[in-house]
Amino acid sequence: MKNNRTCKLAVLLFVVTAMTARAQNFPSNTDESKVPPYTLPDVLQMPIGKTVINSNQWLHAQRPYIYHLYEKNQFGRYPATKTISRFKILETDNQALDGLATRKQVRIYLHPADTSVYMDVLLYLPNAVKTPAPVFVAYNFSGNHTITAEKNVLLSNRWMYFRGKGVVNNRATEAARGTDTASWQLKTILSKGFALATAYYGDLEPDTATGYTTGIRTTLKEVLNIQPDEWCTMGAWAWGLSRIADYLQTDKNIDAGKIALMGHSRLGKATLWAGASDPRFALIVSNESGEGGAALSRRWYGETVQIITAHFPHWFVAKYKTYGDDVTKLPVDGHMLLSLMAPRPLYVASAVEDTWSDPKGEFLSAREASRVYALFGKKGIDTSSMPPLNTPVGETVRYHIRSGKHAVTLYDWEQYLKFASEQFGLRR
Ligand code: GCU
């Protein structure tokens, strides 16, 4: 009788424990008091057991090791290319935005023979700057025509994931023109002396599980000598950012040593992978990139690996999904992705109402990555408590938490422009 009860109790305990473990992984938590303790992999701990003590060890041993962990577990291979892109200037207007800027629309052909494989870059150059300009590169979510109301900007004819204003049957119509100007703050960017280069992320690959069948992972399979499952949608998007850098390096109006990358949300994740993979990006900004980006997967708050891989299976390589049930087995975490930017200036930003992206996790991740910056004598974030709202902290690694929702706002751009001006040594 007693044994029987003990047995029942044991079974009950087992079920409760299993359910708790599962509950910690699957549903999302937004109650700070419920965040269980967790231990991050030490970014400076080398596989041979030693701790990295200088930048040389970091650059030649630990960084390649961590980068490889990302290739294997999250993003796949970043295909090398022997400058296959060809560029065609489709349109130029040196009196764009009432004379503030020169607008260029550049088609980047990605395939040596098939001219249907391309991405279109919309570039604004500040007319007031007479020397080659520093530039921000950032993908847009719904087509180049959404970032400005200018009539001559080509209307994207690609498939659209986001069904915002003016999108009918997943395709843009004229009514979509200028519908996302608030995220771009073109006049502010240009008047601070920066150029802006943007492209629609769907030019590379549609944002669906089957998008790869029509995207570059299929159309460039032979050219790049890589199978679709050796990389992922995030990888394809990130790779496209490198192709924008290819073009910018050829444009005499651009200072190719001052190419800054900015990405929001899912595009923030792609931006971090591009920053990790391509050293030509001299400064990197993650705007609310969240899970799979700047946030810490081991911190049970906001989106989880299990949720993200269930909703967006195409974003990462298949291996990433296998960590959904037990994220402690994932050999990397957000701070390690951020550390791959070092010693280049890095800005990580959150918004207080964007609990899905786990602002605190993003902050702690940036603080942890700062240990790598210290190897280069650079100061990152050294405070251990979250800063007050709208108060950037840190030097070469900077962080802010803004009031408001998941978005890119004027406040965000103002901080990024100030940061880039300081870090690039510009007087603006
Ligand atoms: C979803 C997704 C996030 C992503 C976001 C976005 O909310 O779960 O991971 O960052 O979309 O890209 O807007």
Short mmCIF file of C-alpha atoms and ligand atoms in Angstrom, two decimals:
data_model
loop_
_atom_site.label_atom_id
_atom_site.label_comp_id
_atom_site.label_asym_id
_atom_site.label_seq_id
_atom_site.Cartn_x
_atom_site.Cartn_y
_atom_site.Cartn_z
CA MET A 1 0.00 0.00 0.00
CA LYS A 2 2.71 2.47 1.06
CA ASN A 3 4.86 1.43 -1.86
CA ASN A 4 1.97 1.96 -4.17
CA ARG A 5 1.47 5.51 -2.90
CA THR A 6 5.18 6.26 -3.18
CA CYS A 7 5.09 4.97 -6.69
CA LYS A 8 2.10 7.18 -7.60
CA LEU A 9 3.80 10.17 -6.01
CA ALA A 10 6.95 9.49 -7.98
CA VAL A 11 4.97 9.30 -11.21
CA LEU A 12 3.15 12.53 -10.36
CA LEU A 13 6.43 14.25 -9.56
CA PHE A 14 7.89 13.06 -12.83
CA VAL A 15 4.92 14.37 -14.83
CA VAL A 16 4.98 17.74 -13.04
CA THR A 17 8.73 18.09 -13.57
CA ALA A 18 8.42 17.15 -17.24
CA MET A 19 5.56 19.61 -17.69
CA THR A 20 7.48 22.37 -15.95
CA ALA A 21 10.53 21.73 -18.12
CA ARG A 22 8.34 21.83 -21.20
CA ALA A 23 6.45 24.88 -19.98
CA GLN A 24 9.77 26.64 -19.60
CA ASN A 25 10.53 26.03 -23.22
CA PHE A 26 7.34 26.23 -25.15
CA PRO A 27 5.09 29.06 -23.99
CA SER A 28 6.53 32.45 -23.81
CA ASN A 29 7.11 34.16 -20.48
CA THR A 30 6.94 37.89 -19.87
CA ASP A 31 7.08 37.82 -16.09
CA GLU A 32 10.56 38.78 -14.91
CA SER A 33 10.03 37.07 -11.56
CA LYS A 34 9.57 33.75 -13.35
CA VAL A 35 12.85 33.80 -15.24
CA PRO A 36 14.77 30.78 -13.95
CA PRO A 37 18.52 30.95 -13.38
CA TYR A 38 20.61 30.11 -16.44
CA THR A 39 24.28 29.88 -17.33
CA LEU A 40 25.65 31.31 -20.53
CA PRO A 41 28.49 29.67 -22.44
CA ASP A 42 31.61 31.71 -21.65
CA VAL A 43 32.49 33.59 -24.81
CA LEU A 44 36.17 33.63 -23.83
CA GLN A 45 36.42 29.96 -22.91
CA MET A 46 38.37 28.16 -25.62
CA PRO A 47 37.52 24.56 -26.52
CA ILE A 48 40.97 23.51 -25.30
CA GLY A 49 40.02 24.71 -21.83
CA LYS A 50 42.03 27.95 -21.77
CA THR A 51 40.60 31.43 -21.49
CA VAL A 52 41.26 33.98 -24.23
CA ILE A 53 43.48 36.70 -22.82
CA ASN A 54 44.30 38.86 -25.83
CA SER A 55 42.91 40.08 -29.15
CA ASN A 56 45.29 37.90 -31.12
CA GLN A 57 43.91 34.71 -29.60
CA TRP A 58 40.44 36.05 -30.15
CA LEU A 59 40.94 36.87 -33.82
CA HIS A 60 42.89 33.77 -34.76
CA ALA A 61 41.40 31.03 -32.62
CA GLN A 62 38.27 31.83 -30.67
CA ARG A 63 36.45 33.96 -33.23
CA PRO A 64 36.77 31.40 -36.07
CA TYR A 65 35.67 28.71 -33.62
CA ILE A 66 32.53 30.61 -32.59
CA TYR A 67 31.79 31.65 -36.16
CA HIS A 68 31.92 28.00 -37.15
CA LEU A 69 29.46 27.11 -34.36
CA TYR A 70 27.04 29.59 -35.91
CA GLU A 71 27.50 28.13 -39.38
CA LYS A 72 26.84 24.66 -38.04
CA ASN A 73 23.98 25.35 -35.66
CA GLN A 74 22.08 28.42 -36.75
CA PHE A 75 22.79 30.06 -40.11
CA GLY A 76 24.69 27.62 -42.31
CA ARG A 77 27.47 28.45 -44.73
CA TYR A 78 27.97 32.00 -46.05
CA PRO A 79 28.91 31.29 -49.65
CA ALA A 80 32.07 32.88 -50.92
CA THR A 81 31.80 34.69 -54.20
CA LYS A 82 34.31 35.88 -56.74
CA THR A 83 32.49 39.17 -57.32
CA ILE A 84 29.79 37.76 -59.53
CA SER A 85 27.57 40.83 -59.26
CA ARG A 86 27.09 43.20 -62.20
CA PHE A 87 25.52 46.59 -61.69
CA LYS A 88 23.23 48.69 -63.81
CA ILE A 89 22.22 52.22 -62.85
CA LEU A 90 18.52 52.27 -63.68
CA GLU A 91 17.83 55.85 -62.72
CA THR A 92 19.51 58.92 -61.25
CA ASP A 93 18.12 62.22 -60.02
CA ASN A 94 20.52 64.76 -58.58
CA GLN A 95 17.71 66.93 -57.28
CA ALA A 96 15.84 64.34 -55.24
CA LEU A 97 14.00 65.31 -52.06
CA ASP A 98 13.93 68.99 -53.05
CA GLY A 99 17.63 69.05 -53.83
CA LEU A 100 18.74 67.49 -50.54
CA ALA A 101 19.99 64.35 -52.21
CA THR A 102 21.02 62.50 -55.31
CA ARG A 103 18.91 59.41 -55.79
CA LYS A 104 20.22 56.38 -57.62
CA GLN A 105 18.47 53.13 -58.33
CA VAL A 106 20.91 50.36 -59.01
CA ARG A 107 20.10 46.87 -60.20
CA ILE A 108 22.53 44.27 -58.92
CA TYR A 109 22.52 41.22 -61.17
CA LEU A 110 23.44 38.22 -59.09
CA HIS A 111 23.62 35.54 -61.77
CA PRO A 112 26.22 35.61 -64.55
CA ALA A 113 23.66 34.71 -67.26
CA ASP A 114 20.12 34.83 -65.90
CA THR A 115 19.07 38.49 -65.75
CA SER A 116 15.93 37.68 -63.79
CA VAL A 117 18.04 37.14 -60.67
CA TYR A 118 18.67 40.58 -59.24
CA MET A 119 18.15 42.93 -56.35
CA ASP A 120 17.32 46.62 -56.65
CA VAL A 121 19.12 49.08 -54.43
CA LEU A 122 17.73 52.51 -53.72
CA LEU A 123 20.55 54.87 -52.81
CA TYR A 124 20.29 58.43 -51.53
CA LEU A 125 23.48 60.51 -51.38
CA PRO A 126 23.64 63.76 -49.40
CA ASN A 127 24.24 66.61 -51.87
CA ALA A 128 25.76 68.82 -49.20
CA VAL A 129 28.65 66.39 -48.68
CA LYS A 130 31.33 66.99 -51.26
CA THR A 131 33.58 64.11 -50.24
CA PRO A 132 32.69 60.39 -50.38
CA ALA A 133 29.89 59.89 -47.86
CA PRO A 134 29.53 57.36 -45.05
CA VAL A 135 26.50 55.18 -45.63
CA PHE A 136 23.86 53.24 -43.75
CA VAL A 137 22.77 50.00 -45.40
CA ALA A 138 19.45 48.52 -44.29
CA TYR A 139 16.83 46.26 -45.79
CA ASN A 140 13.22 47.36 -45.95
CA PHE A 141 10.23 45.10 -45.22
CA SER A 142 7.86 46.01 -48.04
CA GLY A 143 9.73 47.42 -51.04
CA ASN A 144 11.88 50.46 -51.81
CA HIS A 145 8.77 52.38 -52.80
CA THR A 146 7.54 52.33 -49.19
CA ILE A 147 10.42 54.29 -47.67
CA THR A 148 9.66 57.48 -49.63
CA ALA A 149 6.75 58.98 -51.51
CA GLU A 150 8.99 59.92 -54.47
CA LYS A 151 7.16 58.91 -57.63
CA ASN A 152 10.17 57.67 -59.59
CA VAL A 153 11.16 55.03 -57.09
CA LEU A 154 10.40 51.70 -58.73
CA LEU A 155 7.39 49.89 -57.36
CA SER A 156 8.46 46.40 -56.35
CA ASN A 157 6.75 43.62 -58.27
CA ARG A 158 7.92 40.92 -55.86
CA TRP A 159 5.86 38.79 -53.53
CA MET A 160 5.22 40.59 -50.23
CA TYR A 161 5.07 38.87 -46.85
CA PHE A 162 3.62 41.86 -45.02
CA ARG A 163 0.12 42.70 -46.15
CA GLY A 164 0.16 46.37 -45.21
CA LYS A 165 -1.59 49.27 -46.86
CA GLY A 166 -1.57 49.07 -50.64
CA VAL A 167 -0.61 45.40 -50.79
CA VAL A 168 -3.15 43.36 -52.71
CA ASN A 169 -2.78 39.61 -53.09
CA ASN A 170 0.73 39.86 -51.66
CA ARG A 171 1.82 42.37 -54.36
CA ALA A 172 2.40 46.08 -53.99
CA THR A 173 0.18 48.65 -55.67
CA GLU A 174 0.69 52.41 -56.06
CA ALA A 175 -1.21 52.88 -52.80
CA ALA A 176 1.76 51.35 -50.98
CA ARG A 177 4.08 54.18 -52.01
CA GLY A 178 5.48 56.10 -49.04
CA THR A 179 3.64 54.00 -46.47
CA ASP A 180 6.70 53.39 -44.29
CA THR A 181 8.47 56.76 -44.30
CA ALA A 182 8.30 56.92 -40.50
CA SER A 183 10.79 54.03 -40.19
CA TRP A 184 13.29 55.73 -42.47
CA GLN A 185 13.70 59.39 -41.52
CA LEU A 186 15.45 60.09 -44.79
CA LYS A 187 15.81 63.83 -44.29
CA THR A 188 17.45 63.40 -40.90
CA ILE A 189 19.86 60.77 -42.23
CA LEU A 190 20.84 62.91 -45.22
CA SER A 191 21.11 66.16 -43.33
CA LYS A 192 23.55 64.49 -40.95
CA GLY A 193 25.74 63.80 -43.98
CA PHE A 194 25.02 60.09 -44.36
CA ALA A 195 23.94 58.24 -47.47
CA LEU A 196 21.32 55.53 -47.26
CA ALA A 197 21.22 52.33 -49.31
CA THR A 198 18.19 50.10 -49.00
CA ALA A 199 16.72 47.08 -50.77
CA TYR A 200 13.67 44.89 -50.35
CA TYR A 201 14.62 41.72 -48.49
CA GLY A 202 12.19 39.69 -50.62
CA ASP A 203 14.40 40.35 -53.67
CA LEU A 204 16.65 37.63 -52.32
CA GLU A 205 14.14 35.13 -51.09
CA PRO A 206 10.43 35.28 -50.26
CA ASP A 207 9.81 35.02 -46.55
CA THR A 208 8.01 31.67 -46.48
CA ALA A 209 8.95 28.08 -45.83
CA THR A 210 8.93 27.37 -49.58
CA GLY A 211 10.49 30.70 -50.56
CA TYR A 212 13.79 29.03 -51.28
CA THR A 213 12.34 27.34 -54.37
CA THR A 214 12.15 30.67 -56.19
CA GLY A 215 14.82 32.55 -54.23
CA ILE A 216 18.58 32.69 -54.59
CA ARG A 217 19.13 29.45 -52.68
CA THR A 218 17.74 27.77 -55.78
CA THR A 219 18.58 30.18 -58.59
CA LEU A 220 22.22 30.52 -57.47
CA LYS A 221 22.73 26.94 -56.31
CA GLU A 222 25.20 26.07 -59.05
CA VAL A 223 26.80 29.49 -59.28
CA LEU A 224 27.60 29.49 -55.57
CA ASN A 225 28.06 25.76 -55.31
CA ILE A 226 25.81 25.37 -52.29
CA GLN A 227 22.67 23.32 -51.68
CA PRO A 228 19.57 25.12 -50.32
CA ASP A 229 19.72 23.26 -47.00
CA GLU A 230 23.35 24.17 -46.39
CA TRP A 231 22.16 27.65 -45.54
CA CYS A 232 18.84 29.32 -44.74
CA THR A 233 16.62 32.29 -45.51
CA MET A 234 18.47 34.46 -42.96
CA GLY A 235 21.69 33.44 -44.65
CA ALA A 236 20.35 34.41 -48.07
CA TRP A 237 19.22 37.79 -46.80
CA ALA A 238 22.53 38.39 -45.05
CA TRP A 239 24.45 37.45 -48.18
CA GLY A 240 22.42 40.00 -50.15
CA LEU A 241 23.70 42.74 -47.82
CA SER A 242 27.23 41.80 -48.85
CA ARG A 243 26.25 42.27 -52.47
CA ILE A 244 25.12 45.81 -51.64
CA ALA A 245 28.59 46.35 -50.17
CA ASP A 246 30.07 45.09 -53.48
CA TYR A 247 28.23 47.84 -55.28
CA LEU A 248 28.99 50.55 -52.72
CA GLN A 249 32.70 49.81 -53.04
CA THR A 250 32.49 50.81 -56.70
CA ASP A 251 30.57 54.06 -56.14
CA LYS A 252 32.96 56.99 -55.92
CA ASN A 253 30.44 59.00 -53.91
CA ILE A 254 30.62 56.50 -51.07
CA ASP A 255 33.32 56.13 -48.44
CA ALA A 256 33.69 52.33 -48.60
CA GLY A 257 35.52 52.34 -45.27
CA LYS A 258 32.44 53.71 -43.55
CA ILE A 259 29.66 51.30 -44.38
CA ALA A 260 27.27 50.94 -41.43
CA LEU A 261 24.63 48.22 -41.29
CA MET A 262 21.26 48.60 -39.60
CA GLY A 263 18.54 45.98 -39.34
CA HIS A 264 15.24 45.78 -37.53
CA SER A 265 13.63 42.68 -36.08
CA ARG A 266 13.97 39.65 -38.42
CA LEU A 267 16.16 41.84 -40.58
CA GLY A 268 18.19 42.65 -37.48
CA LYS A 269 18.99 38.96 -37.16
CA ALA A 270 20.08 38.85 -40.82
CA THR A 271 22.08 42.02 -40.26
CA LEU A 272 24.00 40.49 -37.37
CA TRP A 273 24.86 37.46 -39.47
CA ALA A 274 26.03 39.70 -42.32
CA GLY A 275 28.09 41.74 -39.85
CA ALA A 276 29.63 38.55 -38.49
CA SER A 277 30.41 37.25 -41.98
CA ASP A 278 31.61 40.33 -43.83
CA PRO A 279 34.30 42.58 -42.36
CA ARG A 280 33.52 45.37 -44.84
CA PHE A 281 30.65 46.37 -42.58
CA ALA A 282 32.40 48.82 -40.31
CA LEU A 283 29.61 49.40 -37.78
CA ILE A 284 26.57 47.30 -36.94
CA VAL A 285 23.20 48.25 -35.49
CA SER A 286 20.72 45.69 -34.19
CA ASN A 287 17.29 47.24 -33.73
CA GLU A 288 15.11 44.91 -31.66
CA SER A 289 16.48 41.78 -33.33
CA GLY A 290 15.33 39.58 -30.43
CA GLU A 291 15.40 35.78 -30.47
CA GLY A 292 18.01 34.34 -32.82
CA GLY A 293 19.59 37.81 -32.89
CA ALA A 294 20.82 39.90 -29.97
CA ALA A 295 18.63 38.36 -27.25
CA LEU A 296 19.68 35.51 -24.99
CA SER A 297 17.95 32.24 -25.84
CA ARG A 298 18.76 30.78 -22.43
CA ARG A 299 16.81 33.53 -20.71
CA TRP A 300 13.24 32.34 -20.63
CA TYR A 301 11.53 35.59 -21.58
CA GLY A 302 9.74 36.59 -24.79
CA GLU A 303 10.16 34.46 -27.89
CA THR A 304 11.92 31.10 -27.57
CA VAL A 305 13.93 28.92 -29.95
CA GLN A 306 11.05 26.49 -30.00
CA ILE A 307 8.51 29.14 -30.97
CA ILE A 308 10.63 30.87 -33.59
CA THR A 309 11.57 27.64 -35.33
CA ALA A 310 7.94 26.46 -35.29
CA HIS A 311 6.67 29.68 -36.88
CA PHE A 312 9.57 30.41 -39.18
CA PRO A 313 11.24 27.07 -39.97
CA HIS A 314 13.00 28.54 -43.01
CA TRP A 315 14.83 31.29 -41.13
CA PHE A 316 17.55 29.03 -39.73
CA VAL A 317 19.19 25.73 -40.63
CA ALA A 318 17.31 22.59 -39.52
CA LYS A 319 19.78 21.95 -36.71
CA TYR A 320 18.66 25.08 -34.85
CA LYS A 321 15.19 23.63 -34.33
CA THR A 322 16.65 20.63 -32.50
CA TYR A 323 17.59 22.94 -29.60
CA GLY A 324 13.98 24.00 -29.06
CA ASP A 325 13.32 21.38 -26.39
CA ASP A 326 16.51 22.05 -24.48
CA VAL A 327 18.17 25.33 -25.22
CA THR A 328 21.01 24.59 -22.79
CA LYS A 329 22.41 22.27 -25.46
CA LEU A 330 22.74 25.12 -27.96
CA PRO A 331 26.50 25.74 -28.09
CA VAL A 332 26.00 29.47 -28.77
CA ASP A 333 23.83 32.31 -27.48
CA GLY A 334 23.09 35.91 -28.45
CA HIS A 335 26.15 37.39 -26.73
CA MET A 336 28.37 35.20 -28.90
CA LEU A 337 26.76 36.46 -32.09
CA LEU A 338 27.31 40.03 -30.90
CA SER A 339 30.92 39.25 -30.01
CA LEU A 340 31.60 38.44 -33.67
CA MET A 341 31.23 42.16 -34.44
CA ALA A 342 34.24 43.07 -32.26
CA PRO A 343 36.15 45.31 -32.41
CA ARG A 344 33.79 47.17 -34.76
CA PRO A 345 31.31 49.59 -33.18
CA LEU A 346 28.06 47.87 -32.24
CA TYR A 347 24.74 49.37 -31.22
CA VAL A 348 22.01 47.19 -29.72
CA ALA A 349 18.60 48.76 -29.21
CA SER A 350 15.35 47.64 -27.61
CA ALA A 351 11.90 49.11 -27.00
CA VAL A 352 10.20 48.79 -23.65
CA GLU A 353 6.88 47.54 -25.01
CA ASP A 354 8.59 45.02 -27.25
CA THR A 355 8.68 42.25 -24.65
CA TRP A 356 8.71 39.64 -27.45
CA SER A 357 12.31 40.61 -28.25
CA ASP A 358 13.31 40.51 -24.55
CA PRO A 359 14.88 43.93 -23.99
CA LYS A 360 16.72 42.83 -20.86
CA GLY A 361 18.13 39.79 -22.67
CA GLU A 362 19.39 42.09 -25.42
CA PHE A 363 21.02 44.36 -22.85
CA LEU A 364 22.70 41.51 -20.96
CA SER A 365 23.88 40.06 -24.23
CA ALA A 366 25.51 43.35 -25.27
CA ARG A 367 27.11 43.66 -21.84
CA GLU A 368 28.53 40.14 -22.06
CA ALA A 369 29.87 40.75 -25.59
CA SER A 370 31.66 43.81 -24.21
CA ARG A 371 34.19 41.44 -22.61
CA VAL A 372 35.49 40.73 -26.09
CA TYR A 373 35.75 44.44 -26.90
CA ALA A 374 37.86 44.83 -23.75
CA LEU A 375 40.50 42.58 -25.35
CA PHE A 376 40.92 45.32 -27.95
CA GLY A 377 41.13 48.05 -25.32
CA LYS A 378 37.62 49.19 -26.23
CA LYS A 379 35.00 50.11 -23.71
CA GLY A 380 31.60 48.57 -24.19
CA ILE A 381 28.85 48.39 -21.60
CA ASP A 382 30.09 48.03 -18.06
CA THR A 383 26.99 48.66 -16.03
CA SER A 384 25.10 45.61 -14.87
CA SER A 385 21.69 47.22 -14.49
CA MET A 386 19.37 48.20 -17.29
CA PRO A 387 19.65 51.91 -18.11
CA PRO A 388 16.62 54.18 -17.73
CA LEU A 389 14.39 54.68 -20.77
CA ASN A 390 15.79 56.73 -23.65
CA THR A 391 19.26 56.91 -22.11
CA PRO A 392 21.98 55.29 -24.24
CA VAL A 393 24.86 53.66 -22.34
CA GLY A 394 28.26 52.33 -23.38
CA GLU A 395 30.95 53.42 -25.79
CA THR A 396 32.08 51.13 -28.64
CA VAL A 397 29.20 48.85 -27.66
CA ARG A 398 26.17 51.00 -26.99
CA TYR A 399 22.67 50.17 -25.86
CA HIS A 400 19.39 51.93 -25.39
CA ILE A 401 15.90 51.00 -24.40
CA ARG A 402 13.41 53.37 -25.92
CA SER A 403 9.89 54.07 -24.79
CA GLY A 404 7.23 52.67 -27.09
CA LYS A 405 6.69 49.72 -29.38
CA HIS A 406 8.53 47.40 -31.74
CA ALA A 407 9.57 49.80 -34.52
CA VAL A 408 12.37 51.99 -35.88
CA THR A 409 11.69 55.58 -34.87
CA LEU A 410 13.24 59.01 -35.26
CA TYR A 411 14.71 58.60 -31.77
CA ASP A 412 16.46 55.38 -32.85
CA TRP A 413 17.88 56.95 -36.02
CA GLU A 414 19.11 60.00 -34.11
CA GLN A 415 21.09 57.73 -31.77
CA TYR A 416 22.53 55.64 -34.62
CA LEU A 417 23.59 58.72 -36.56
CA LYS A 418 25.25 60.23 -33.50
CA PHE A 419 26.97 56.93 -32.72
CA ALA A 420 28.20 56.47 -36.29
CA SER A 421 29.45 60.07 -36.47
CA GLU A 422 31.40 59.61 -33.24
CA GLN A 423 32.76 56.19 -34.11
CA PHE A 424 33.70 57.17 -37.66
CA GLY A 425 35.36 60.32 -36.34
CA LEU A 426 33.11 62.66 -38.32
CA ARG A 427 32.17 66.16 -37.32
CA ARG A 428 28.47 66.35 -37.88
C1 GCU B 1 7.97 37.89 -35.39
C2 GCU B 1 9.08 36.96 -34.95
C3 GCU B 1 10.31 37.74 -34.48
C4 GCU B 1 10.71 38.76 -35.51
C5 GCU B 1 9.52 39.62 -35.85
C6 GCU B 1 9.75 40.62 -37.00
O1 GCU B 1 7.42 38.54 -34.29
O2 GCU B 1 8.59 36.13 -33.96
O3 GCU B 1 11.38 36.88 -34.23
O4 GCU B 1 11.81 39.51 -35.06
O5 GCU B 1 8.45 38.81 -36.30
O6 GCU B 1 10.60 40.43 -37.83
O7 GCU B 1 8.97 41.57 -37.07
#
